[in-house]
Every structure is written in structure tokens, then in C-alpha cells.
């Protein structure tokens, strides 16, 4: 068991910053973190304990209101096929976390990384479902327009056939009549 006050996950951005993906405290939401030596160590696979976050450059760049609530932190690397992230467990007390906490968190790393992989997989599947749903909507809309145009053309043909003095017929591939216009009945046979 690792007691902590708040937890959050930082995802690496393309511009060498990190952003909060999910947190237990909205105070962390929207914060942007610069990559420094401590976070680089974590991203390379080390569990890093910050006994006093006020001495860590990545933390010192955060708003005072955030720093006032956090004294120490555990940093756990999360890795998937496509991304690297950091799980941070924060506590209000300085020097709260110990080597035992870090060891326990290190044992938890594979499970946490698998959770990250599952989240990314779910996000990819949701994206594909959204993409395919949009494609199907476009196809359905196109078919509706085509069906409406076909009905309009059929109605126009029927109007022309009914108002013409000639009669029209349609035959199938076996030369059987499949349609004969109403004018046929008025012709002497």
C-alpha cells in the first residue's frame, strides 16, 4: 500500500513538455511540465523519489498554489508501444516517501504500464469507431440522396409515360413483360 494525497499521469508532448492526462485533483489539470533531469531519469525507466519537490526544477516551475500542497513525490515510468508517461504520487509532507515506497511502486510498474497500453488501445478503438461512424453517416446520406433522386426520376418517367399518346413496355432477360403503360389498354388489339 502506498499512501498518497494526489496522483496524476503526465504524457510527453512533441515539444519536450509534459501535460496532465488524468489526475485525482483538478489543481493539476491543465498544468504543463518542462522536461528536466529528474523526469528524463524517470522516462528512461527509473523510479524517482523527490523528498522535497521544491528543490526539483520540474516542480519549481509549477504555480505556487500547487507547490504549497505538495511536499514530496514518487515518479513512476509508464511505457507503451507508442508513448511514455509518468505516474506521480504526491504527498503534502516533505520526506514522506521512502525507499520502501519506491520499491513497491517499482513492482507495480508493469501493471501500470499495461493499464496505459489498455487505455491507449481503447482510445484507438474509439477513434476508429468514430471514424467509421462518420463514414457510414456519409454513405447513408449519399444513399438517401441517390434514392430520392431515383424516386424523382421514376416519378418523372411515370408522368411522361402516362401523358404520352404512345405506350411503353419493359421486358426482362427472358423477354417476358414486366411493365406495360396504362395507354396499352386503350389501343385496339
Backbone as ProteinMPNN parsed JSONL, in Angstrom:
{"seq_chain_A": "XXXXXXXXXXXXXXXXXXXXXXXXXXXXXXXXXXXXXXXXXXXXXXXXXXXXXXXXXXXXXXXXXXXXXXXXXXXXXXXXXXXXXXXXXXXXXXXXXXXXXXXXXXXXXXXXXXXXXXXXXXXXXXXXXXXXXXXXXXXXXXXXXXXXXXXXXXXXXXXXXXXXXXXXXXXXXXXXXXXXXXXXXXXXX", "coords_chain_A": {"N_chain_A": [[0.843, -1.184, 0.0], [0.597, 2.15, -0.919], [0.515, 5.138, 0.505], [-0.848, 8.184, -0.546], [-1.539, 11.628, -1.289], [-2.438, 12.872, -3.651], [-2.672, 11.906, -7.085], [-1.396, 11.701, -10.413], [-1.106, 11.515, -14.018], [1.402, 12.152, -16.301], [1.779, 12.929, -19.694], [4.051, 12.733, -22.378], [4.674, 15.41, -24.533], [5.035, 16.532, -27.975], [6.733, 18.678, -28.054], [8.724, 18.446, -26.142], [7.633, 18.896, -23.625], [5.462, 18.091, -20.872], [2.127, 17.008, -20.237], [-0.786, 16.92, -18.149], [-2.652, 14.028, -18.107], [-4.576, 12.663, -16.686], [-5.957, 13.028, -13.432], [-6.208, 12.961, -9.819], [-6.878, 15.23, -8.624], [-8.15, 18.291, -9.455], [-6.524, 20.514, -9.44], [-4.145, 19.932, -10.667], [-4.804, 19.629, -13.297], [-4.42, 20.808, -16.602], [-1.893, 21.803, -16.187], [1.446, 22.343, -17.354], [4.476, 20.72, -17.867], [7.964, 21.083, -17.816], [10.56, 19.201, -19.305], [13.137, 17.929, -17.42], [16.205, 16.93, -15.788], [15.376, 15.109, -13.753], [12.842, 14.121, -14.627], [13.645, 13.066, -17.055], [15.235, 10.934, -16.186], [13.236, 9.349, -15.061], [11.687, 8.762, -17.333], [13.476, 7.165, -18.629], [13.254, 4.854, -17.249], [13.655, 4.694, -14.468], [12.467, 4.659, -11.08], [11.774, 7.517, -9.349], [12.296, 9.224, -6.361], [11.228, 12.147, -4.936], [12.16, 13.878, -2.327], [11.809, 16.427, -1.445], [9.908, 18.396, -3.221], [10.211, 21.038, -3.846], [12.819, 21.494, -4.472], [13.258, 20.419, -6.904], [13.706, 21.023, -10.281], [11.66, 20.629, -12.282], [9.345, 20.647, -10.761], [9.584, 23.11, -9.431], [8.905, 24.939, -11.367], [6.188, 25.034, -11.394], [2.927, 26.435, -10.508], [2.658, 28.446, -7.509], [0.498, 27.859, -5.84], [0.075, 25.169, -6.307], [2.504, 24.052, -5.525], [2.399, 24.615, -2.815], [0.758, 22.692, -1.81], [2.047, 20.284, -2.092], [4.614, 18.238, -0.857], [6.39, 16.056, -1.131], [7.187, 13.519, -3.62], [6.537, 10.577, -5.592], [7.793, 9.203, -8.55], [6.906, 7.375, -11.288], [7.834, 5.448, -14.085], [5.895, 5.0, -17.025], [5.315, 3.01, -19.752], [4.415, 2.442, -23.1], [3.758, 0.985, -26.309], [3.564, 3.195, -27.971], [3.967, 5.537, -26.506], [5.387, 7.464, -23.793], [5.026, 7.928, -20.354], [4.486, 9.42, -17.104], [3.675, 8.359, -13.934], [2.66, 10.034, -11.127], [2.786, 10.116, -7.686], [1.76, 12.08, -5.136], [2.477, 13.737, -2.042], [1.586, 15.733, 0.756], [3.418, 16.129, 2.79], [6.863, 16.735, 3.311], [9.635, 14.568, 2.605], [8.142, 12.273, 2.943], [7.844, 9.913, 1.428], [9.579, 6.802, 1.106], [12.436, 4.593, 0.492], [11.32, 2.102, 0.525], [8.691, 2.584, -0.333], [9.282, 3.388, -2.954], [10.369, 0.999, -3.957], [8.137, -0.677, -3.808], [6.43, 0.66, -5.57], [7.917, 0.363, -7.888], [7.627, -2.383, -8.351], [4.995, -2.347, -9.064], [5.006, -1.188, -11.524], [4.915, -2.716, -14.099], [2.196, -3.483, -14.178], [0.919, -0.997, -14.128], [1.909, 0.076, -16.521], [0.722, -1.701, -18.316], [-1.919, -0.984, -17.944], [-1.813, 1.561, -19.071], [-1.293, 0.835, -21.732], [-3.693, -0.496, -22.283], [-5.5, 1.636, -22.028], [-4.639, 3.302, -24.128], [-5.176, 1.571, -26.268], [-7.943, 1.361, -26.09], [-8.594, 4.04, -26.623], [-7.658, 4.219, -29.28], [-9.399, 2.388, -30.495], [-11.862, 3.63, -29.984], [-11.469, 5.925, -31.517], [-11.311, 4.779, -34.079], [-13.886, 3.697, -34.248], [-15.421, 6.055, -34.136], [-14.496, 7.267, -36.478], [-15.31, 5.406, -38.45], [-18.065, 5.48, -38.022], [-18.637, 8.091, -38.834], [-17.972, 7.816, -41.546], [-19.929, 5.941, -42.328], [-22.231, 7.451, -41.846], [-21.911, 9.396, -43.818], [-22.064, 7.74, -46.085], [-24.692, 6.738, -45.815], [-26.147, 9.098, -45.979], [-25.484, 9.832, -48.59], [-26.633, 7.678, -49.965], [-29.316, 8.087, -49.335], [-29.805, 10.494, -50.68], [-29.359, 9.568, -53.291], [-31.393, 7.66, -53.492], [-33.631, 9.318, -53.26], [-33.288, 10.871, -55.565], [-33.543, 8.869, -57.494], [-36.219, 8.051, -57.044], [-37.477, 10.445, -57.773], [-36.763, 10.599, -60.493], [-38.008, 8.257, -61.424], [-40.68, 8.947, -60.944], [-40.919, 11.132, -62.693], [-40.532, 9.796, -65.15], [-42.76, 8.088, -65.069], [-44.803, 10.001, -65.149], [-44.354, 11.104, -67.703], [-44.718, 8.812, -69.269], [-47.395, 8.222, -68.728], [-48.704, 10.451, -69.742], [-48.096, 10.49, -72.396], [-49.012, 9.74, -75.826], [-48.26, 7.375, -76.878], [-47.479, 3.957, -76.041], [-45.631, 2.265, -73.476], [-43.33, -0.312, -72.684], [-41.708, -2.826, -70.693], [-39.245, -5.333, -70.616], [-37.955, -8.394, -69.246], [-34.883, -10.346, -68.912], [-35.672, -12.746, -70.005], [-37.412, -12.11, -71.948], [-39.98, -11.557, -71.082], [-42.841, -9.609, -70.324], [-42.536, -7.041, -68.023], [-43.47, -4.615, -67.375], [-46.095, -2.586, -68.484], [-47.382, 0.278, -69.932], [-50.216, 2.321, -68.959], [-51.543, 3.253, -71.218], [-51.571, 1.198, -73.035], [-53.848, -0.368, -72.737], [-55.773, 1.168, -73.988], [-55.341, 0.91, -76.663], [-56.347, -0.531, -79.741], [-56.503, -3.99, -80.048]], "CA_chain_A": [[0.0, 0.0, 0.0], [1.344, 3.412, -0.989], [-0.365, 6.262, 0.837], [-0.52, 9.447, -1.203], [-2.657, 12.573, -1.261], [-2.913, 13.084, -5.02], [-1.948, 11.212, -8.133], [-1.695, 12.147, -11.775], [-0.272, 10.937, -15.074], [1.923, 13.12, -17.273], [2.116, 12.396, -21.022], [5.063, 13.526, -23.085], [4.223, 16.11, -25.743], [6.042, 16.572, -29.048], [7.65, 19.81, -27.864], [9.52, 18.179, -24.944], [6.958, 19.234, -22.386], [4.53, 17.042, -20.472], [0.814, 17.507, -19.834], [-1.558, 16.022, -17.299], [-3.678, 13.275, -18.831], [-5.632, 12.339, -15.722], [-5.496, 13.319, -12.072], [-7.185, 12.828, -8.738], [-7.108, 16.578, -8.107], [-8.247, 19.21, -10.603], [-5.466, 21.535, -9.368], [-3.078, 19.526, -11.583], [-5.303, 19.676, -14.674], [-4.003, 21.964, -17.399], [-0.503, 22.206, -15.946], [2.426, 21.891, -18.34], [5.711, 20.445, -17.161], [9.16, 21.043, -18.658], [11.416, 18.04, -19.062], [14.44, 18.196, -16.837], [16.99, 15.728, -15.487], [14.618, 14.152, -12.946], [11.835, 13.464, -15.47], [14.359, 12.262, -18.054], [15.587, 9.679, -15.497], [12.011, 8.549, -14.936], [11.319, 8.288, -18.664], [14.432, 6.104, -19.001], [12.907, 3.631, -16.537], [13.919, 4.723, -13.028], [11.516, 5.24, -10.135], [12.484, 8.62, -8.696], [11.654, 9.78, -5.176], [11.578, 13.549, -4.653], [11.869, 14.076, -0.9], [11.341, 17.813, -1.338], [9.65, 18.801, -4.615], [10.608, 22.443, -4.025], [14.207, 21.505, -4.94], [13.285, 19.753, -8.211], [13.381, 22.052, -11.282], [10.365, 20.398, -12.938], [8.312, 21.049, -9.82], [9.72, 24.534, -9.098], [8.29, 25.741, -12.433], [4.733, 24.974, -11.257], [2.349, 27.548, -9.725], [2.852, 28.419, -6.051], [-0.649, 27.208, -5.205], [0.298, 23.732, -6.448], [3.657, 23.717, -4.685], [2.034, 24.718, -1.405], [0.016, 21.491, -1.424], [2.849, 19.081, -2.291], [5.931, 18.272, -0.229], [7.237, 15.017, -1.716], [6.514, 12.807, -4.713], [7.102, 9.387, -6.226], [7.644, 9.294, -10.003], [6.992, 6.029, -11.863], [7.748, 5.454, -15.549], [4.875, 4.203, -17.705], [5.692, 2.932, -21.161], [3.636, 1.609, -24.003], [4.351, 0.93, -27.644], [3.521, 4.487, -28.656], [4.214, 6.731, -25.708], [5.983, 7.38, -22.468], [4.295, 8.763, -19.403], [4.965, 9.338, -15.728], [2.674, 8.348, -12.868], [3.201, 10.748, -9.971], [2.057, 10.052, -6.429], [2.217, 13.249, -4.377], [2.07, 13.826, -0.634], [1.781, 17.092, 1.266], [4.534, 16.15, 3.73], [8.197, 16.519, 2.761], [10.323, 13.345, 3.03], [7.161, 11.266, 3.334], [8.091, 8.651, 0.731], [10.841, 6.145, 1.456], [12.93, 3.618, -0.494], [10.338, 1.003, 0.521], [7.61, 3.03, -1.226], [9.809, 3.353, -4.326], [10.477, -0.408, -4.343], [6.773, -1.156, -4.024], [5.935, 1.283, -6.801], [8.654, -0.258, -8.992], [6.967, -3.673, -8.598], [3.692, -2.012, -9.634], [5.23, -0.589, -12.849], [4.372, -3.458, -15.243], [0.734, -3.409, -14.153], [0.549, 0.367, -14.516], [2.197, 0.21, -17.953], [-0.32, -2.443, -19.029], [-3.116, -0.135, -17.896], [-1.591, 2.594, -20.08], [-1.483, 0.185, -23.035], [-5.132, -0.724, -22.432], [-6.143, 2.941, -22.249], [-4.325, 3.723, -25.497], [-5.903, 0.686, -27.176], [-9.349, 1.793, -26.048], [-8.664, 5.321, -27.327], [-7.538, 3.932, -30.713], [-10.645, 1.74, -30.93], [-12.898, 4.668, -30.001], [-11.195, 6.769, -32.677], [-11.716, 4.022, -35.274], [-15.359, 3.627, -34.257], [-15.9, 7.392, -34.518], [-14.148, 7.464, -37.883], [-16.185, 4.541, -39.265], [-19.422, 6.007, -37.866], [-18.722, 9.257, -39.715], [-18.008, 7.294, -42.922], [-21.25, 5.34, -42.548], [-23.21, 8.549, -41.952], [-21.767, 9.988, -45.159], [-22.599, 6.773, -47.05], [-26.15, 6.7, -45.672], [-26.651, 10.361, -46.525], [-25.344, 9.719, -50.043], [-27.65, 6.73, -50.452], [-30.638, 8.732, -49.236], [-29.909, 11.426, -51.807], [-29.481, 8.773, -54.515], [-32.737, 7.078, -53.51], [-34.577, 10.408, -53.552], [-33.129, 11.214, -56.98], [-34.123, 7.762, -58.258], [-37.685, 8.172, -56.943], [-37.895, 11.602, -58.573], [-36.645, 10.211, -61.907], [-39.075, 7.294, -61.713], [-41.943, 9.706, -60.995], [-40.907, 11.886, -63.955], [-40.747, 8.846, -66.236], [-44.152, 7.654, -64.992], [-45.634, 11.122, -65.636], [-44.191, 11.181, -69.164], [-45.334, 7.617, -69.853], [-48.845, 8.31, -68.591], [-49.247, 11.552, -70.537], [-47.759, 10.292, -73.811], [-50.026, 9.007, -76.595], [-47.703, 6.048, -77.137], [-47.401, 3.119, -74.846], [-44.275, 1.813, -73.16], [-43.263, -1.601, -72.002], [-40.379, -3.231, -70.225], [-39.132, -6.786, -70.626], [-36.803, -8.902, -68.518], [-33.904, -11.063, -69.735], [-36.363, -13.875, -70.657], [-38.354, -11.472, -72.863], [-41.323, -11.506, -70.504], [-43.218, -8.25, -69.981], [-42.512, -6.724, -66.594], [-44.21, -3.373, -67.216], [-46.795, -2.064, -69.659], [-48.012, 1.528, -69.525], [-51.685, 2.329, -68.963], [-52.015, 3.557, -72.571], [-51.691, -0.042, -73.794], [-55.235, -0.85, -72.682], [-56.621, 1.97, -74.89], [-55.011, 0.579, -78.062], [-57.113, -1.669, -80.239], [-55.662, -5.164, -80.289]], "C_chain_A": [[0.883, 1.241, 0.0], [0.381, 4.547, -0.666], [0.096, 7.52, 0.099], [-1.762, 10.329, -1.178], [-3.281, 12.733, -2.642], [-2.064, 12.275, -5.986], [-2.338, 11.764, -9.493], [-0.714, 11.511, -12.751], [0.109, 12.052, -16.032], [2.258, 12.386, -18.569], [3.129, 13.32, -21.668], [4.46, 14.12, -24.351], [5.344, 16.114, -26.769], [7.088, 17.656, -28.83], [8.502, 19.673, -26.594], [8.948, 18.805, -23.68], [6.066, 18.046, -22.05], [3.244, 17.687, -19.987], [0.096, 16.455, -19.019], [-2.654, 15.358, -18.127], [-4.864, 12.989, -17.925], [-5.078, 12.61, -14.334], [-6.616, 13.077, -11.071], [-7.562, 14.183, -8.162], [-7.083, 17.552, -9.281], [-7.187, 20.315, -10.572], [-4.326, 21.208, -10.335], [-3.497, 19.63, -13.045], [-4.846, 20.951, -15.379], [-2.576, 22.418, -17.147], [0.401, 21.605, -17.018], [3.763, 21.808, -17.626], [6.872, 20.392, -18.15], [9.968, 19.811, -18.29], [12.77, 18.505, -18.536], [15.107, 16.869, -16.516], [16.188, 14.683, -14.715], [13.6, 13.395, -13.805], [12.48, 12.621, -16.561], [14.77, 10.918, -17.45], [14.379, 8.763, -15.4], [11.644, 7.956, -16.295], [12.265, 7.204, -19.173], [14.209, 4.827, -18.191], [13.128, 3.615, -15.047], [12.709, 5.244, -12.257], [12.297, 6.303, -9.377], [11.646, 9.117, -7.525], [12.154, 11.21, -5.017], [11.166, 13.817, -3.21], [11.352, 15.489, -0.638], [11.161, 18.34, -2.763], [10.071, 20.243, -4.882], [12.04, 22.584, -4.53], [14.357, 20.862, -6.319], [12.846, 20.757, -9.281], [12.014, 21.857, -11.965], [9.205, 20.847, -12.053], [8.365, 22.551, -9.541], [9.054, 25.437, -10.137], [6.758, 25.775, -12.338], [4.211, 26.138, -10.408], [2.526, 27.353, -8.217], [1.722, 27.679, -5.357], [-0.501, 25.682, -5.249], [1.432, 23.283, -5.529], [3.324, 23.749, -3.2], [1.355, 23.446, -0.908], [0.843, 20.215, -1.502], [4.223, 19.256, -1.645], [6.882, 17.269, -0.851], [6.446, 14.253, -2.767], [7.297, 11.57, -5.132], [6.811, 9.496, -7.708], [7.888, 7.915, -10.602], [6.902, 6.1, -13.383], [6.62, 4.53, -16.031], [5.253, 4.19, -19.173], [4.756, 2.011, -21.907], [4.368, 1.596, -25.332], [4.529, 2.312, -28.247], [3.913, 5.686, -27.806], [4.906, 6.397, -24.39], [5.231, 8.346, -21.578], [4.924, 8.578, -18.025], [3.758, 9.351, -14.802], [3.318, 9.013, -11.665], [2.245, 10.591, -8.798], [2.618, 11.171, -5.556], [1.686, 13.201, -2.943], [2.405, 15.223, -0.131], [3.0, 17.212, 2.182], [5.86, 15.916, 3.008], [8.794, 15.257, 3.377], [9.353, 12.249, 3.485], [7.485, 9.912, 2.715], [9.486, 8.123, 1.05], [11.275, 5.225, 0.319], [11.972, 2.431, -0.58], [9.155, 1.349, -0.392], [8.06, 2.945, -2.688], [9.906, 1.924, -4.831], [9.101, -0.998, -4.639], [6.194, -0.605, -5.321], [6.624, 0.685, -8.025], [8.046, -1.618, -9.351], [5.613, -3.476, -9.286], [3.812, -1.543, -11.093], [4.676, -1.401, -14.015], [2.842, -3.41, -15.329], [0.253, -2.032, -14.616], [0.798, 0.598, -16.005], [1.163, -0.538, -18.784], [-1.621, -1.656, -19.036], [-3.009, 0.977, -18.935], [-1.815, 2.032, -21.482], [-2.965, -0.037, -23.3], [-5.889, 0.572, -22.711], [-5.892, 3.411, -23.676], [-5.064, 2.87, -26.527], [-7.372, 1.101, -27.244], [-9.522, 3.116, -26.799], [-8.57, 5.114, -28.838], [-8.822, 3.315, -31.253], [-11.789, 2.758, -30.991], [-12.72, 5.595, -31.199], [-11.635, 6.067, -33.964], [-13.234, 3.909, -35.376], [-15.941, 4.974, -34.677], [-15.668, 7.66, -36.0], [-15.086, 6.658, -38.785], [-17.635, 5.003, -39.182], [-19.622, 7.209, -38.776], [-18.792, 8.82, -41.176], [-19.376, 6.714, -43.25], [-22.333, 6.404, -42.669], [-23.142, 9.196, -43.332], [-22.347, 9.053, -46.217], [-24.121, 6.745, -47.007], [-26.769, 7.957, -46.252], [-26.592, 10.327, -48.047], [-26.39, 8.783, -50.626], [-29.04, 7.341, -50.398], [-30.84, 9.7, -50.39], [-30.096, 10.664, -53.116], [-30.87, 8.156, -54.622], [-33.796, 8.141, -53.837], [-34.501, 10.802, -55.024], [-33.734, 10.131, -57.859], [-35.649, 7.823, -58.219], [-38.198, 9.33, -57.791], [-37.826, 11.275, -60.061], [-37.73, 9.214, -62.302], [-40.425, 8.002, -61.828], [-42.026, 10.513, -62.287], [-41.18, 10.955, -65.138], [-42.205, 8.395, -66.257], [-45.087, 8.746, -65.529], [-45.565, 11.228, -67.152], [-44.905, 10.012, -69.829], [-46.863, 7.702, -69.806], [-49.441, 9.406, -69.472], [-48.963, 11.391, -72.034], [-48.881, 9.518, -74.519], [-49.537, 7.611, -76.957], [-47.764, 5.215, -75.861], [-45.994, 2.556, -74.727], [-44.355, 0.462, -72.479], [-41.813, -1.87, -71.601], [-40.382, -4.756, -70.193], [-37.892, -7.197, -69.846], [-35.88, -9.682, -69.449], [-34.504, -12.279, -70.448], [-37.431, -13.392, -71.635], [-39.8, -11.56, -72.371], [-41.614, -10.056, -70.125], [-43.208, -8.082, -68.46], [-43.258, -5.423, -66.319], [-44.842, -3.02, -68.547], [-47.524, -0.82, -69.196], [-49.526, 1.438, -69.661], [-52.253, 2.57, -70.358], [-52.217, 2.291, -73.414], [-53.141, -0.526, -73.84], [-56.165, -0.046, -73.601], [-56.334, 1.681, -76.36], [-55.858, -0.61, -78.514], [-56.184, -2.837, -80.56], [-56.428, -6.216, -81.049]], "O_chain_A": [[1.799, 1.366, 0.813], [-0.479, 4.88, -1.482], [1.276, 7.871, 0.12], [-2.886, 9.842, -1.06], [-4.503, 12.729, -2.784], [-0.892, 11.999, -5.73], [-3.459, 12.231, -9.697], [0.355, 11.036, -12.368], [-0.744, 12.798, -16.512], [2.931, 11.355, -18.553], [3.064, 14.54, -21.517], [3.818, 13.423, -25.136], [6.476, 15.739, -26.461], [8.198, 17.57, -29.355], [8.95, 20.676, -26.038], [9.688, 19.195, -22.777], [5.931, 17.112, -22.841], [3.26, 18.77, -19.402], [0.333, 15.257, -19.173], [-3.47, 16.028, -18.759], [-6.016, 13.065, -18.351], [-3.884, 12.445, -14.086], [-7.793, 12.999, -11.422], [-8.452, 14.282, -7.317], [-6.096, 17.621, -10.014], [-6.975, 20.985, -11.582], [-3.615, 22.111, -10.776], [-2.648, 19.71, -13.932], [-4.887, 22.038, -14.804], [-2.092, 23.327, -17.822], [0.153, 20.509, -17.52], [4.138, 22.708, -16.875], [6.782, 19.742, -19.191], [10.051, 19.426, -17.123], [13.441, 19.35, -19.128], [14.63, 15.81, -16.923], [16.307, 13.49, -14.995], [13.505, 12.17, -13.722], [11.941, 11.587, -16.952], [14.67, 9.883, -18.109], [14.478, 7.557, -15.626], [11.325, 6.771, -16.389], [11.9, 6.416, -20.045], [14.892, 3.827, -18.413], [12.82, 2.614, -14.399], [12.012, 6.151, -12.713], [13.361, 6.022, -8.825], [10.455, 9.395, -7.666], [13.36, 11.453, -4.971], [9.982, 13.964, -2.906], [10.559, 15.712, 0.276], [12.135, 18.686, -3.431], [10.266, 20.624, -6.036], [12.44, 23.664, -4.967], [15.468, 20.771, -6.841], [11.739, 21.29, -9.205], [11.297, 22.83, -12.196], [8.204, 21.365, -12.546], [7.324, 23.198, -9.426], [8.679, 26.568, -9.828], [6.106, 26.47, -13.118], [4.978, 26.755, -9.669], [2.539, 26.225, -7.723], [1.956, 26.951, -4.392], [-0.914, 24.991, -4.317], [1.328, 22.265, -4.845], [3.9, 22.996, -2.415], [1.378, 23.157, 0.288], [0.4, 19.167, -1.033], [4.902, 20.263, -1.847], [8.05, 17.58, -1.079], [5.218, 14.318, -2.814], [8.524, 11.517, -5.045], [5.695, 9.847, -8.092], [8.969, 7.35, -10.436], [5.997, 6.74, -13.919], [6.428, 3.431, -15.509], [5.486, 5.241, -19.77], [4.36, 0.954, -21.417], [5.468, 2.135, -25.455], [5.509, 2.579, -28.942], [4.168, 6.76, -28.351], [4.992, 5.248, -23.956], [4.851, 9.44, -21.997], [5.768, 7.707, -17.814], [2.918, 10.248, -14.877], [4.396, 8.608, -11.229], [1.056, 10.892, -8.9], [3.815, 11.201, -5.273], [0.597, 12.693, -2.679], [3.396, 15.82, -0.549], [3.553, 18.303, 2.328], [5.969, 15.004, 2.189], [8.501, 14.916, 4.522], [9.702, 11.404, 4.308], [7.414, 8.884, 3.388], [10.435, 8.884, 1.235], [10.578, 5.091, -0.687], [11.83, 1.824, -1.642], [8.676, 0.495, -1.138], [7.31, 2.486, -3.55], [9.574, 1.646, -5.983], [8.93, -1.734, -5.611], [5.544, -1.327, -6.076], [6.001, 0.518, -9.074], [7.961, -1.965, -10.529], [5.149, -4.356, -10.011], [2.814, -1.509, -11.812], [4.008, -0.821, -14.871], [2.273, -3.309, -16.416], [-0.696, -1.92, -15.393], [-0.008, 1.242, -16.677], [0.765, -0.061, -19.847], [-2.346, -1.662, -20.031], [-3.991, 1.302, -19.604], [-2.448, 2.674, -22.32], [-3.443, 0.202, -24.409], [-6.807, 0.599, -23.53], [-6.812, 3.864, -24.357], [-5.528, 3.387, -27.543], [-7.96, 1.179, -28.322], [-10.497, 3.287, -27.531], [-9.304, 5.745, -29.599], [-9.281, 3.674, -32.338], [-12.585, 2.752, -31.93], [-13.699, 6.004, -31.824], [-12.256, 6.681, -34.833], [-13.797, 4.015, -36.465], [-16.862, 5.021, -35.493], [-16.53, 8.207, -36.688], [-15.596, 7.182, -39.776], [-18.361, 4.926, -40.173], [-20.664, 7.334, -39.42], [-19.566, 9.373, -41.958], [-19.921, 6.965, -44.325], [-23.244, 6.282, -43.488], [-24.167, 9.506, -43.939], [-23.036, 9.498, -47.135], [-24.769, 6.731, -48.053], [-27.792, 7.897, -46.934], [-27.537, 10.743, -48.719], [-26.969, 9.073, -51.674], [-29.849, 7.141, -51.304], [-31.905, 9.731, -51.007], [-30.901, 11.064, -53.957], [-31.46, 8.127, -55.702], [-34.733, 7.887, -54.594], [-35.529, 11.039, -55.659], [-34.373, 10.438, -58.866], [-36.3, 7.665, -59.252], [-39.231, 9.213, -58.449], [-38.732, 11.633, -60.813], [-38.304, 9.312, -63.386], [-41.221, 7.687, -62.713], [-43.085, 10.574, -62.911], [-41.969, 11.286, -66.024], [-42.822, 8.322, -67.32], [-46.034, 8.462, -66.263], [-46.585, 11.417, -67.815], [-45.609, 10.187, -70.824], [-47.538, 7.293, -70.751], [-50.587, 9.285, -69.903], [-49.55, 12.103, -72.848], [-49.603, 8.743, -73.893], [-50.343, 6.751, -77.31], [-48.057, 5.709, -74.773], [-45.273, 2.391, -75.711], [-45.325, 0.145, -71.791], [-40.865, -1.252, -72.085], [-41.365, -5.387, -69.804], [-36.908, -6.461, -69.785], [-36.085, -9.674, -70.663], [-33.908, -12.79, -71.396], [-38.259, -14.179, -72.094], [-40.73, -11.63, -73.175], [-40.722, -9.351, -69.654], [-43.793, -8.876, -67.723], [-43.636, -5.147, -65.18], [-44.216, -3.136, -69.6], [-48.213, -0.85, -68.177], [-50.05, 0.59, -70.383], [-53.362, 2.118, -70.644], [-52.955, 2.315, -74.399], [-53.6, -1.032, -74.863], [-57.239, -0.531, -73.956], [-57.05, 2.186, -77.225], [-56.057, -1.568, -77.766], [-55.191, -2.671, -81.268], [-55.886, -7.28, -81.347]]}, "name": "protein", "num_of_chains": 1, "seq": "XXXXXXXXXXXXXXXXXXXXXXXXXXXXXXXXXXXXXXXXXXXXXXXXXXXXXXXXXXXXXXXXXXXXXXXXXXXXXXXXXXXXXXXXXXXXXXXXXXXXXXXXXXXXXXXXXXXXXXXXXXXXXXXXXXXXXXXXXXXXXXXXXXXXXXXXXXXXXXXXXXXXXXXXXXXXXXXXXXXXXXXXXXXXX"}
